[in-house]
Structure formats: C-alpha cells, structure tokens
Short mmCIF file of C-alpha atoms in Angstrom, two decimals:
data_model
loop_
_atom_site.label_atom_id
_atom_site.label_comp_id
_atom_site.label_asym_id
_atom_site.label_seq_id
_atom_site.Cartn_x
_atom_site.Cartn_y
_atom_site.Cartn_z
CA MET A 1 -106.31 24.27 -7.92
CA VAL A 2 -105.31 22.14 -10.90
CA GLN A 3 -106.26 18.48 -10.80
CA GLU A 4 -103.87 15.81 -11.97
CA PRO A 5 -104.86 14.19 -15.27
CA THR A 6 -106.87 11.03 -14.92
CA ALA A 7 -106.27 7.87 -16.92
CA GLN A 8 -109.62 8.39 -18.64
CA TYR A 9 -108.64 11.93 -19.65
CA LEU A 10 -105.33 10.74 -21.12
CA GLU A 11 -107.01 7.86 -22.94
CA GLN A 12 -109.38 10.41 -24.52
CA LYS A 13 -106.39 12.53 -25.56
CA VAL A 14 -104.84 9.45 -27.22
CA THR A 15 -108.10 8.89 -29.09
CA GLU A 16 -108.16 12.51 -30.24
CA ALA A 17 -104.52 12.40 -31.34
CA LYS A 18 -105.11 9.12 -33.20
CA VAL A 19 -108.12 10.55 -35.05
CA HIS A 20 -106.16 13.72 -35.87
CA PHE A 21 -103.25 11.69 -37.28
CA GLU A 22 -105.53 9.39 -39.27
CA ARG A 23 -107.45 12.33 -40.73
CA ALA A 24 -104.14 13.97 -41.70
CA LEU A 25 -103.01 10.72 -43.35
CA ALA A 26 -106.26 10.55 -45.30
CA CYS A 27 -105.91 14.22 -46.35
CA LYS A 28 -109.13 15.08 -44.55
CA HIS A 29 -109.91 18.34 -42.80
CA THR A 30 -108.39 18.85 -39.35
CA GLU A 31 -108.23 21.81 -37.00
CA PHE A 32 -104.75 22.43 -38.41
CA ASP A 33 -106.42 23.50 -41.68
CA ASP A 34 -108.34 26.16 -39.78
CA LEU A 35 -105.19 27.44 -38.08
CA TYR A 36 -103.16 27.68 -41.30
CA PRO A 37 -105.60 27.99 -44.23
CA TYR A 38 -102.97 29.60 -46.47
CA MET A 39 -100.85 26.44 -46.35
CA ILE A 40 -103.39 24.47 -48.40
CA GLU A 41 -101.96 26.21 -51.46
CA HIS A 42 -98.50 24.73 -50.88
CA PRO A 43 -97.62 21.09 -51.79
CA GLN A 44 -95.47 20.57 -48.69
CA PHE A 45 -98.49 21.37 -46.55
CA PHE A 46 -99.68 17.76 -46.37
CA TRP A 47 -96.28 16.52 -45.20
CA TYR A 48 -96.14 19.19 -42.53
CA LYS A 49 -99.73 18.51 -41.44
CA ARG A 50 -98.92 14.80 -41.05
CA TYR A 51 -95.73 15.56 -39.17
CA VAL A 52 -97.61 17.81 -36.71
CA ALA A 53 -100.29 15.16 -36.13
CA TRP A 54 -97.64 12.43 -35.67
CA SER A 55 -95.76 14.60 -33.16
CA GLU A 56 -98.97 15.20 -31.23
CA LEU A 57 -99.68 11.46 -31.09
CA LEU A 58 -96.14 10.67 -29.90
CA THR A 59 -96.33 13.38 -27.24
CA VAL A 60 -99.60 12.08 -25.79
CA VAL A 61 -98.30 8.49 -25.85
CA LYS A 62 -95.11 9.62 -24.09
CA LEU A 63 -97.19 11.22 -21.32
CA CYS A 64 -99.23 8.04 -21.00
CA ASN A 65 -96.05 5.97 -20.70
CA GLU A 66 -94.61 8.30 -18.05
CA LEU A 67 -97.85 8.20 -16.04
CA LYS A 68 -98.30 4.45 -16.62
CA VAL A 69 -101.60 4.88 -18.48
CA THR A 70 -102.40 2.17 -21.01
CA TRP A 71 -102.83 3.41 -24.58
CA GLU A 72 -102.06 0.37 -26.74
CA GLU A 73 -105.63 -1.02 -26.88
CA GLN A 74 -106.66 1.74 -29.29
CA PHE A 75 -104.20 0.56 -31.95
CA THR A 76 -103.39 -2.54 -33.94
CA SER A 77 -100.18 -4.35 -32.97
CA GLN A 78 -98.51 -2.98 -36.12
CA GLN A 79 -99.54 0.58 -35.23
CA VAL A 80 -98.17 0.12 -31.70
CA ASN A 81 -94.91 -1.01 -33.28
CA TYR A 82 -94.78 2.13 -35.46
CA ILE A 83 -95.47 4.37 -32.48
CA GLN A 84 -92.82 2.67 -30.35
CA LYS A 85 -90.25 3.18 -33.12
CA ARG A 86 -91.26 6.89 -33.11
CA VAL A 87 -90.14 7.50 -36.71
CA MET A 88 -92.79 8.51 -39.23
CA SER A 89 -91.47 6.61 -42.22
CA ALA A 90 -92.99 5.93 -45.63
CA LYS A 91 -93.99 2.54 -44.22
CA VAL A 92 -96.08 4.22 -41.52
CA LEU A 93 -97.73 6.45 -44.11
CA ASP A 94 -98.40 3.56 -46.51
CA TYR A 95 -99.45 0.83 -44.07
CA TRP A 96 -101.02 2.58 -41.06
CA PHE A 97 -104.52 1.43 -42.03
CA GLU A 98 -103.53 -2.10 -43.11
CA THR A 99 -105.17 -4.81 -41.02
CA ASN A 100 -105.72 -8.38 -42.22
CA ASP A 101 -105.26 -7.46 -45.89
CA SER A 102 -108.04 -4.87 -45.79
CA LYS A 103 -108.14 -1.12 -45.36
CA GLU A 104 -109.78 0.66 -42.46
CA HIS A 105 -111.30 4.02 -43.28
CA VAL A 106 -111.35 7.16 -41.20
CA GLY A 107 -114.80 8.60 -40.56
#
C-alpha cells in the first residue's frame, strides 16, 4: 500500500530541488553530471543542466501548491517571485543569490 506524501516529505523535496538548482547555477557537481558525464565536454551542457534543475524545482513547487503544502519559507521573496513567474530568465540566473546587496553561496 502506497502512503500519500506528507507535508514534511514534500518540504524536503523542495529543499532538495532548491539545492540542485543552486548547485547547477553555481556550476557545481550534481547527480546530473553522473547521469550524463559525456555532456561536460559540450558548452551547452551547463544551460541544459540548469534547465533540468529549474524544471525539477517548478515541478515540486507545483505539487506543493496542488496539495496546499507551504514551500515559500525556503526562499527569499525575490526567489518566490521568480518561481511564481515560472520562466528561467537571465535575471533569474544573474540575481538568484542576491539578497540585501550581498551574495549567498551554495555549500
């Protein structure tokens, strides 16, 4: 018997998707690199890697919205705005980490 997802489970999935996206933005290693190691040789790889991570984040947020699970607390208000617009623009790529005129860094 399959259990329905809990709010805590979905919140963890949002955290994982956020970390994946932020690591992709910072050009750090993700599990995607392990799945497609040959793509590292191609310049378009980083755009595709970011697109995949962004899509994952949007999918998890969509599930949270449909199940009425809160996800916004894990993000700055500007990041929430980007996610709600759903379009990964140059602005998202350039300013995702911007908070109060300083940069946050992915661990």
